[in-house]
Every structure is written in structure tokens, then in C-alpha cells.
Short mmCIF file of C-alpha atoms and ligand atoms in Angstrom, two decimals:
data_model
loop_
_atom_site.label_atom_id
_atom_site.label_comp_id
_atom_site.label_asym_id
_atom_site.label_seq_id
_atom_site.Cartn_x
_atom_site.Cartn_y
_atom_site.Cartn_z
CA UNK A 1 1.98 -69.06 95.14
CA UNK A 2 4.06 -71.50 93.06
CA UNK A 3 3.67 -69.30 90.35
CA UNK A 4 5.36 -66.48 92.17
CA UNK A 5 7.44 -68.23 93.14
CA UNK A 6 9.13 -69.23 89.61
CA UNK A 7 8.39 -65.83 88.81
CA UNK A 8 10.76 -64.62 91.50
CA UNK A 9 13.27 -66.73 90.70
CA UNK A 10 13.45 -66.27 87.01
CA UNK A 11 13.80 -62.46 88.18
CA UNK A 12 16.68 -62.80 90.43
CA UNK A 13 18.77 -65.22 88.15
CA UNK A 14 18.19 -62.47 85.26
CA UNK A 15 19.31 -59.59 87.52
CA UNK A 16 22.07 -57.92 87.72
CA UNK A 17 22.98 -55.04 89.31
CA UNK A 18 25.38 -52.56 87.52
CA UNK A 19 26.35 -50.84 90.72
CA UNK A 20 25.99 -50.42 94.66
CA UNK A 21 22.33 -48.70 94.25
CA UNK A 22 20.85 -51.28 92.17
CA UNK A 23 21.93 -53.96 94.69
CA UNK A 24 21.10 -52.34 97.48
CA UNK A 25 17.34 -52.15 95.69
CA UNK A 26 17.40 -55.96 94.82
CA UNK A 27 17.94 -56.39 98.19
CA UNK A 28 15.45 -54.14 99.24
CA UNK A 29 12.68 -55.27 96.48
CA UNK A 30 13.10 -59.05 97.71
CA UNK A 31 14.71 -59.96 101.26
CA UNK A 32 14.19 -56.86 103.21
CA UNK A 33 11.54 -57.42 105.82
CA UNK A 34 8.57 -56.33 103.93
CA UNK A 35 10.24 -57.39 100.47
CA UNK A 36 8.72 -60.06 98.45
CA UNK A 37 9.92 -63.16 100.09
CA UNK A 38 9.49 -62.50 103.63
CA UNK A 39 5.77 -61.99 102.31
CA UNK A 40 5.50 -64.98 100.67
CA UNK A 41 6.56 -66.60 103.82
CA UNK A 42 3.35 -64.91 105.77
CA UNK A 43 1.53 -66.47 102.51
CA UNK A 44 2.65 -69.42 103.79
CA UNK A 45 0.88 -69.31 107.00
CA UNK A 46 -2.63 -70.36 104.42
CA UNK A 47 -0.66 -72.88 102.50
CA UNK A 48 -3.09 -76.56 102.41
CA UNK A 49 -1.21 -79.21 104.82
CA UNK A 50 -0.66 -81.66 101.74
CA UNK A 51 1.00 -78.28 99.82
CA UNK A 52 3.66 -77.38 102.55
CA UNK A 53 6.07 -79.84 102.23
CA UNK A 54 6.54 -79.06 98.81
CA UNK A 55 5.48 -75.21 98.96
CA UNK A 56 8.28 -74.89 101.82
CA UNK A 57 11.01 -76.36 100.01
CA UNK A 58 10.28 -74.22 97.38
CA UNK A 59 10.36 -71.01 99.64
CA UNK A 60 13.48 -72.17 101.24
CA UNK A 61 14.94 -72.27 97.71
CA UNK A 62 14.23 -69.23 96.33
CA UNK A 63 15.71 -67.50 99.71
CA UNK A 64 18.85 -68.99 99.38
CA UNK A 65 19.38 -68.04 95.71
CA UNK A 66 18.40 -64.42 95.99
CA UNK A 67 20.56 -64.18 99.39
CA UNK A 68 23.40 -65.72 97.46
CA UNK A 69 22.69 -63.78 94.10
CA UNK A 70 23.28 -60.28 96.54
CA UNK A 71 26.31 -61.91 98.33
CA UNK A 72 28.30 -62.43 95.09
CA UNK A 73 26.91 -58.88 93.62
CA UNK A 74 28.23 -57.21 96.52
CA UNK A 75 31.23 -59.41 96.61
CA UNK A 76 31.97 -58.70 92.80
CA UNK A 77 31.56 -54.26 93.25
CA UNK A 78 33.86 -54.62 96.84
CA UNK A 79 36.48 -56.18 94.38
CA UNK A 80 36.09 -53.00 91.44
CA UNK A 81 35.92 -50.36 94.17
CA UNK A 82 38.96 -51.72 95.73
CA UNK A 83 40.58 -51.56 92.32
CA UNK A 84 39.81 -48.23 91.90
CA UNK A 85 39.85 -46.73 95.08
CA UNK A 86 43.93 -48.83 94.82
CA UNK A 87 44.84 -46.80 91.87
CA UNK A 88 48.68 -47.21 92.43
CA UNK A 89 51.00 -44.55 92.21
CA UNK A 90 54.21 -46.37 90.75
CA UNK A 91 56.30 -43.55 90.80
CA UNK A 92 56.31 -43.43 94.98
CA UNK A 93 59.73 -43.73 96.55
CA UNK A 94 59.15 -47.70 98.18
CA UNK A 95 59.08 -48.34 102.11
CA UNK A 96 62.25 -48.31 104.04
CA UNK A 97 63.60 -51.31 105.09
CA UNK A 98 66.13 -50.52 107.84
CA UNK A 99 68.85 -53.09 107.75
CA UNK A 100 70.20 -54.34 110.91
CA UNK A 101 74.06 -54.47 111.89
CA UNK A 102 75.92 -56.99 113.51
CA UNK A 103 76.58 -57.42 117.13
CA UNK A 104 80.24 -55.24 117.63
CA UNK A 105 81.11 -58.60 120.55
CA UNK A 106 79.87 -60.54 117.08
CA UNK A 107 82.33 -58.98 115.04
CA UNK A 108 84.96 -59.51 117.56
CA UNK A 109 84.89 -62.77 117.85
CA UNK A 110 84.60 -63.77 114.32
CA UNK A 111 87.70 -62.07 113.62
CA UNK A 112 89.34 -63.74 116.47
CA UNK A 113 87.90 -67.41 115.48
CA UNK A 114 89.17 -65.98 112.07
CA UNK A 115 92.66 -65.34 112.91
CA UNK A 116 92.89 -68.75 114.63
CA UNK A 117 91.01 -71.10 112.06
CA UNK A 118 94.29 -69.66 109.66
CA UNK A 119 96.45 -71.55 112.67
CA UNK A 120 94.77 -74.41 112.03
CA UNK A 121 92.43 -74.54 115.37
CA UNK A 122 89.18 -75.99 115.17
CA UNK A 123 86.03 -74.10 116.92
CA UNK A 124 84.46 -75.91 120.01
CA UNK A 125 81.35 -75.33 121.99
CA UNK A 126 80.56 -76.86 124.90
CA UNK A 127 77.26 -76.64 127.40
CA UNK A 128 76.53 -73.12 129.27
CA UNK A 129 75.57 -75.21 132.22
CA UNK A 130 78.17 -76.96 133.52
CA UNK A 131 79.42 -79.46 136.68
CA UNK A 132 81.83 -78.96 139.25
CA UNK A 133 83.70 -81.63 137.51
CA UNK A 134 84.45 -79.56 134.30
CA UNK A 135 84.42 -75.93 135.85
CA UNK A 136 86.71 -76.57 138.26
CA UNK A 137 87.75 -80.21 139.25
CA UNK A 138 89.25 -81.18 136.45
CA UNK A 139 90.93 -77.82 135.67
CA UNK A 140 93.10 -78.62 139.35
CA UNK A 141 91.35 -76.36 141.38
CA UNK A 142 90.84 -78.81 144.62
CA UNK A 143 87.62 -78.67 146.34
CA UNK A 144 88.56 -76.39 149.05
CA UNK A 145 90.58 -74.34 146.78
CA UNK A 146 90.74 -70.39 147.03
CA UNK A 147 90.80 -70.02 143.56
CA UNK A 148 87.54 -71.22 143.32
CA UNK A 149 86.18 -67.47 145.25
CA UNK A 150 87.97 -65.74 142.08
CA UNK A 151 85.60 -67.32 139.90
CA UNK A 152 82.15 -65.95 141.42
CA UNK A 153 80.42 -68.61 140.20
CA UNK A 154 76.22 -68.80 139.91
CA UNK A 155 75.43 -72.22 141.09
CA UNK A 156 72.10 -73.85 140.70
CA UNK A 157 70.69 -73.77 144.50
CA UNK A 158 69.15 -76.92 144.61
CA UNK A 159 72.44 -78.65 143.48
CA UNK A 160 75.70 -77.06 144.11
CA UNK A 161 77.27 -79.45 141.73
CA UNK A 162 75.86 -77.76 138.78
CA UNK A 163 76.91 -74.33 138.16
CA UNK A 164 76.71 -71.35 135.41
CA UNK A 165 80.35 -72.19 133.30
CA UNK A 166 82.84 -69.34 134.66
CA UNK A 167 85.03 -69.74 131.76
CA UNK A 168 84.71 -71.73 128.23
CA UNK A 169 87.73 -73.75 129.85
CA UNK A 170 84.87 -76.04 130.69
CA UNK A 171 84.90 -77.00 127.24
CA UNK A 172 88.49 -77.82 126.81
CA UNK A 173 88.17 -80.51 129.27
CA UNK A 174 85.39 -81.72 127.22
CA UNK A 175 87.52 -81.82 124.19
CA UNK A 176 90.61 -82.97 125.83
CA UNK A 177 88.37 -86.33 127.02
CA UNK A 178 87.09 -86.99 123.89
CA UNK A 179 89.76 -86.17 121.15
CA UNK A 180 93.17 -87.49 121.35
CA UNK A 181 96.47 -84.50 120.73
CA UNK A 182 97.49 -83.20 118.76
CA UNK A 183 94.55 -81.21 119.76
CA UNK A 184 94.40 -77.48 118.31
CA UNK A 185 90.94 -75.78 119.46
CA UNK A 186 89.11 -72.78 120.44
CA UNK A 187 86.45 -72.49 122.83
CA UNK A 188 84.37 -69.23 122.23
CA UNK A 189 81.03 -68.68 124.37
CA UNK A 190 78.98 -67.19 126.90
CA UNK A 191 80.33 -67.34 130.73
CA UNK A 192 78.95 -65.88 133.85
CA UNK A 193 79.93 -64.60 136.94
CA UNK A 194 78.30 -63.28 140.41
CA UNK A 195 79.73 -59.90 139.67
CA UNK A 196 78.46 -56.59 140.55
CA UNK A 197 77.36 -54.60 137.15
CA UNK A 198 79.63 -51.72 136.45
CA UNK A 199 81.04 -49.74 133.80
CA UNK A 200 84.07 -52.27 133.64
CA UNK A 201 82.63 -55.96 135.19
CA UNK A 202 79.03 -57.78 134.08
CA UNK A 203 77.52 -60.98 135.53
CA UNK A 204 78.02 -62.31 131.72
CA UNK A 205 80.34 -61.77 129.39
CA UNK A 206 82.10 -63.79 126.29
CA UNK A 207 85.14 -65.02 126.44
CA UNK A 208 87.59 -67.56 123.48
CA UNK A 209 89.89 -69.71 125.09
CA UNK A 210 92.53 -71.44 123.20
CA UNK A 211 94.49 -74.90 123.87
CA UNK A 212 96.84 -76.71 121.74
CA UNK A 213 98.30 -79.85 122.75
CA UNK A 214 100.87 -81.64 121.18
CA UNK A 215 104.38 -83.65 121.70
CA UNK A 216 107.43 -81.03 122.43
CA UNK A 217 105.21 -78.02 122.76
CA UNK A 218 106.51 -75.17 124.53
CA UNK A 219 106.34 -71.50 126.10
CA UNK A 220 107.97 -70.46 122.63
CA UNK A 221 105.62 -71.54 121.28
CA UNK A 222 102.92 -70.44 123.60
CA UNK A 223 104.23 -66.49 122.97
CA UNK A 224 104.78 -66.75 119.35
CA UNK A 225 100.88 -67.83 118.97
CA UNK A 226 99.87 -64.95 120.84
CA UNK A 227 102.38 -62.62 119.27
CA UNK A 228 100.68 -63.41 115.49
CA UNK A 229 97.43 -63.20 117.16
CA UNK A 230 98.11 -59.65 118.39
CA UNK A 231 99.71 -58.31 115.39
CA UNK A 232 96.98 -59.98 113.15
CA UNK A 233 94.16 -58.16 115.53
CA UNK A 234 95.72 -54.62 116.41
CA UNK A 235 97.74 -54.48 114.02
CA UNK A 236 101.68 -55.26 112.82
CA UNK A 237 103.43 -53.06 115.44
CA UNK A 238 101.59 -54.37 118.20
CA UNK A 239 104.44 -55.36 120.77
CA UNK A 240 103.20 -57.62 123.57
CA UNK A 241 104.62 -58.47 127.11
CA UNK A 242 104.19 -61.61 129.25
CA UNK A 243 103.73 -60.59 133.27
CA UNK A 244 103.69 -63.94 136.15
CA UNK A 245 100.62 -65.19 137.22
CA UNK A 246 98.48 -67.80 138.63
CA UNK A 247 96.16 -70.04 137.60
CA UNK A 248 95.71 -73.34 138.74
CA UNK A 249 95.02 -75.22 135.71
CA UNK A 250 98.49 -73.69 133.74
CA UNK A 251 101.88 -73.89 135.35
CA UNK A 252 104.03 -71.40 134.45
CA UNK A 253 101.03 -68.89 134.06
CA UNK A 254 101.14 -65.30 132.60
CA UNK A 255 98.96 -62.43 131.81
CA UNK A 256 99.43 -60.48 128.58
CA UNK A 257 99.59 -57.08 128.00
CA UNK A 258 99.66 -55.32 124.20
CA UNK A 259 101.54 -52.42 123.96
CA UNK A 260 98.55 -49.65 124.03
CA UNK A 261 96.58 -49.38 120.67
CA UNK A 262 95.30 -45.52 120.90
CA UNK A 263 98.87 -44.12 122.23
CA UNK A 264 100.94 -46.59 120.60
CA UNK A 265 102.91 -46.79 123.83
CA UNK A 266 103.07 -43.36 124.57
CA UNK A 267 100.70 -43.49 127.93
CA UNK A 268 96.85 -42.13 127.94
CA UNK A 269 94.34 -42.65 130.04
CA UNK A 270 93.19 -46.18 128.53
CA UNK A 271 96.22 -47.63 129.63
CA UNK A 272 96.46 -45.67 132.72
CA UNK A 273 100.05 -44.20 131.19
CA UNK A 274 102.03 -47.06 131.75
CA UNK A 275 101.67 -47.92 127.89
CA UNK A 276 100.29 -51.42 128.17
CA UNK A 277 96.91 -52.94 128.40
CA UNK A 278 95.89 -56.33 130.00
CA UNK A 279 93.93 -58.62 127.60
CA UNK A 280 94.38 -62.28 128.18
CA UNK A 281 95.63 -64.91 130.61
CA UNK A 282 97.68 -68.06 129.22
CA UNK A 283 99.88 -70.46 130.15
CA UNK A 284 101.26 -73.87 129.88
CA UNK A 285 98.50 -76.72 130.66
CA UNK A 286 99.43 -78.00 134.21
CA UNK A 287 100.64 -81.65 134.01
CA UNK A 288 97.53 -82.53 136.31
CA UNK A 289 95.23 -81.52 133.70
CA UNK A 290 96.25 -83.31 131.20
CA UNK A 291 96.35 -86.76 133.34
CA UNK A 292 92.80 -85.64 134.44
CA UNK A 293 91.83 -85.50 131.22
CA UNK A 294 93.39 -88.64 129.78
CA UNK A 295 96.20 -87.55 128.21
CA UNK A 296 99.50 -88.80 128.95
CA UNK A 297 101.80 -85.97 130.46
CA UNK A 298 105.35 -87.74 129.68
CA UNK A 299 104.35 -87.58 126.32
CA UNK A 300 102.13 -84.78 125.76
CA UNK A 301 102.29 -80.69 126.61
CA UNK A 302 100.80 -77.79 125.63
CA UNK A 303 99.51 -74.49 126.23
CA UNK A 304 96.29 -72.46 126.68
CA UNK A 305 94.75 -68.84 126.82
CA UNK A 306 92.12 -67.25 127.33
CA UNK A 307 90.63 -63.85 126.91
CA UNK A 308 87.15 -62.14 127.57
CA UNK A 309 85.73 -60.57 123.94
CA UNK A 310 84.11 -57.54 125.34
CA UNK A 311 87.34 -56.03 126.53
CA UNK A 312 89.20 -56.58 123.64
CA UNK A 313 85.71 -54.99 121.88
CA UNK A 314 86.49 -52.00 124.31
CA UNK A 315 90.11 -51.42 123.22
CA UNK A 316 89.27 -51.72 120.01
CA UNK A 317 86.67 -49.52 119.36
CA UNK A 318 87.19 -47.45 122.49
CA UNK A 319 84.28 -48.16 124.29
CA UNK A 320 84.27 -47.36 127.75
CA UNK A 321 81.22 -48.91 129.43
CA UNK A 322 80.70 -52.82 128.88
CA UNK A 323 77.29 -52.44 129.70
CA UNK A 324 76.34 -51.09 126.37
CA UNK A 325 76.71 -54.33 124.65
CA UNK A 326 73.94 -55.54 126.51
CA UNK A 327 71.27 -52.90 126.32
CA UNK A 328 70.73 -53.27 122.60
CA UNK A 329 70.53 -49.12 121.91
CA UNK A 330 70.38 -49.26 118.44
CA UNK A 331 72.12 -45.98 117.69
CA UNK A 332 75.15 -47.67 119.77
CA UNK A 333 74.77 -51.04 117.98
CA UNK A 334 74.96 -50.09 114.48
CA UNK A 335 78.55 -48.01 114.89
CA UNK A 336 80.76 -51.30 114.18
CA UNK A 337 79.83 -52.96 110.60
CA UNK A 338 81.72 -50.39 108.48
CA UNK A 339 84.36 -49.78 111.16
CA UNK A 340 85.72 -53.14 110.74
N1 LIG B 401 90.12 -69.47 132.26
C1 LIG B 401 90.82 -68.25 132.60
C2 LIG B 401 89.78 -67.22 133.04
O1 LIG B 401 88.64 -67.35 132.70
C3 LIG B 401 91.62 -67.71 131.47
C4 LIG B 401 92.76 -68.62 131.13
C5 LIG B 401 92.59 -69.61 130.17
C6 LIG B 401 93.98 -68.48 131.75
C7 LIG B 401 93.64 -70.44 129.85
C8 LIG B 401 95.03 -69.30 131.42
C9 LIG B 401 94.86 -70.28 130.49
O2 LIG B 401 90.09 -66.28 133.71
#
């Protein structure tokens, strides 16, 4: 039995197999069920008891070497066949990669931060979940103020104090704590209100809000601001017009209109033919504000705005359902890249 056994295994270290068939008989000839070595293992069965320790080691051996020897044959032809088999055909036109487009309510509102950063205002973000404090206390709107019902705000039902922000004016207050004027800053995020989903309203939106603070600023200066930033945005004949309004954290407050951007003026049905569109509220920060905030009112003014990105989005590119920025149809998506 020894002697087979060296036999064997001068055999199988000698061999090898050329292709697939010769393997495959290697593997038949020794380690198939009736091949060589699961005979010699029946041999064993008559093996003297002072022989087996030795004789079994032996056996063990010579298995593992010829299992290994056809592992690394077969191994070896997988890797040739797969060359082959691979033959590559250089000359094929490559995969296409489609290339993604940015977000149109992106694009907006880098060219708004852009616009503004050449004013000199800094970019400030603030937290998406917000208190009652920065919401709404500190922007003067008193506890059991009406205003607060315009804002349709989310709260968190386990504490009212903590709410969904309503508006990025949450994070003015934050600035106007920590910084001291002159403060020049926009605020541009994600707000969100208990609306119901239409063609014209979502429950969230983006809006930038704008504040500068400074000694001797004024409602001048307030318009002139927004007069750049209209004519820098919809371009140089853009006219705008300042209407009353209310808010309780600007006194005097006014809404904007731009003189329509698809009529020029003229009346169409985007600006209901009265020649003017709404985009943004502004005004001058109320004195109340600014004390709730830290700053010193006898010494300090200034003014803020604030507009909501997917309508200016819609007036620019003409879009008339908000609720396509939020379904992520790529055919819709990828209009706005070039267009800019
Ligand atoms: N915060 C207001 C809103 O969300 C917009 C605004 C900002 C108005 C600043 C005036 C001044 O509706």
C-alpha cells in the first residue's frame, strides 16, 4: 500500500491536464468514487493496527494533493476560457452614462444667493425645526396673535413649543442674537406649512429671506436693493412696484410686484392682465425686533424681505403647477440646466 501510495503521488504532481477532458479524467481516474483513492481507503479497512497511524496520514495526504492538484487545474482553464470566451470588441460604441441636471428650485436659488453675495450679504442657515421663540415670538407676533393662523404652522404634537420653521425668518433672529450690525445676510431654506396641495400652494416650499441692519438705513434703501435684485434676475427693464402690507415683524411693510416678465406689462394670463406679478414681501425691521434680538433700536435700523423660490422658479420658466418640483419626473427635471 505505501508503495501505491508514492506511486500515486508522483503521478498526480507530474500531471497536467492540457484541457477540460483531461481534468475531468484525472478526476475521474483518482477521486471519483470508485477511483484509485477512495479504493485505497477500503484497503485501509486490512491495514495492521501498528501501520494505521502512519498508513492514514499518508492516505489523508495524498487526498488532499490530488483534490488540490484538480482545484488549481480547473481554476487555471476557468481563467483561459474566460479570456477567450471575453474576446473584446474595442471598436463598440461604450455604455451610456446619462448625466443628471440640476434641481430648476436649485438653480434658482443659486442665482439669487448669487446676485446677493455681489451686495456683500453673507449666506445663513439656520435649524428646520424650530421654537415658538424664533418662529414667532421674537419676530413680534404675541402669543395670541392672529397672524400666527396665516402661518399654518406643523407643530410637533407632543410639544407645541416646537414647530416646523414657517419661514427662514427663524434664522435671522438667530443671526441677529449672535452677530452684532452691521449685519448683511441671507437666509435660504426649506419651510413648511399646513397647506392644502394644489397647483399653486404645497405643505413645503423654499423660500431666501434677506436682512440688513445697519446705522441710518432706510426704505430707500430697502427699494433700491430690491430694484438691482429684480433687474439683475429678470432682467434690466424689469420695473417693480411696492403695494402696503402687514407683517408683524416689519413696520412699514410692503409686497412687491415686478412688472410681468412674459408680457412685459402688456397683461396675459400670468399676471391676470393687470401687468404685475407678486413675488416677495419686505419691509423695515420693526423696532421690537431688533430690541428682542439685542440690538439697540436708537441706534440701529434696517430692512428685510423675503420671497418663496418656487414662485419666482414659476415666473421664470413658466411653470404652472408647483407640484412638479417635487415629483422628481425626470423628463420635467432636466428642462432647466441649458435654459439658464
Ligand atoms: N417671512 C415672511 C413670509 O414668510 C416674508 C417676509 C420676510 C416679509 C421679511 C417681510 C419681511 O411670508
Amino acid at each position: 500500500m505505501k508503495e501505491k501510495i508514492q506511486q500515486f503521488l508522483k503521478e498526480i504532481s507530474a500531471f497536467s491536464g492540457e484541457n477540460k477532458e483531461e481534468v475531468e479524467q484525472f478526476r475521474i481516474k483518482y477521486l471519483s468514487k470508485k477511483g484509485l483513492i477512495p479504493s485505497l481507503f477500503g484497503e485501509f479497512r486490512a491495514v495492521a493496527p501498528e501501520l494505521r497511524k502512519e498508513m492514514g496520514q499518508a492516505l489523508n495526504e495524498l487526498k488532499i494533493k490530488a483534490q488540490d492538484k484538480f482545484n488549481q487545474l480547473t481554476e487555471k482553464l476557468d481563467d483561459n476560457s474566460q479570456e477567450t470566451d471575453n474576446d473584446l470588441d474595442l471598436s463598440l460604441p461604450v455604455d451610456f452614462h446619462e448625466l443628471g441636471a440640476r434641481h430648476p428650485l436649485s438653480i434658482v436659488r443659486n442665482s439669487i444667493i448669487e446676485i446677493f453675495a455681489r451686495l456683500g450679504y453673507t449666506i445663513s442657515e439656520g435649524p428646520e425645526i424650530e421654537d415658538d421663540m424664533h418662529n414667532f415670538t421674537a419676530l413680534n407676533f404675541p402669543l395670541d396673535h392672529p397672524a400666527r393662523d396665516m402661518q399654518d404652522t406643523f407643530f410637533i404634537e407632543k410639544n407645541p413649543d416646537i414647530a416646523l420653521r414657517t419661514h427662514t425668518s427663524s434664522v435671522q433672529v438667530r443671526v441677529m442674537k449672535n452677530q452684532k450690525p452691521p449685519i448683511r445676510t441671507i437666509s435660504p431654506g426649506r419651510v413648511f406649512r399646513n397647506e392644502a396641495i394644489s397647483a399653486r400652494a404645497h405643505c413645503i416650499f423654499h423660500q431666501v429671506e434677506g436682512l440688513y441692519i445697519n446705522k441710518n438705513v432706510s426704505f430707500a434703501d430697502l427699494k433700491q436693493t430690491l430694484l438691482y435684485f429684480s433687474r439683475e434676475f429678470f432682467g434690466e427693464n424689469t420695473q417693480i412696484r411696492l403695494r402696503p402690507s402687514y407683517f408683524p415683524f416689519t413696520e412699514p411693510s410692503a409686497e412687491m410686484d415686478i412688472s410681468c416678465n412674459i408680457c412685459g406689462g402688456k397683461g396675459c394670463n400670468i399676471c391676470k392682465y393687470t401687468g404685475w406679478v407678486e413675488i416677495l414681501g419686505c419691509g423695515m425691521v420693526d423696532p421690537n425686533v431688533l430690541e428682542n434680538c439685542g440690538i439697540d433700536s436708537e441706534i440701529y435700523t434696517g430692512f428685510a424681505f423675503g420671497m418663496g423660490i418656487e414662485r419666482i422658479a414659476m415666473l421664470k420658466y413658466q411653470i404652472n403647477d408647483i407640484r412638479l418640483f417635487f415629483e422628481n419626473n425626470k423628463r420635467f427635471l432636466k428642462q432647466f440646466e441649458s435654459a439658464n
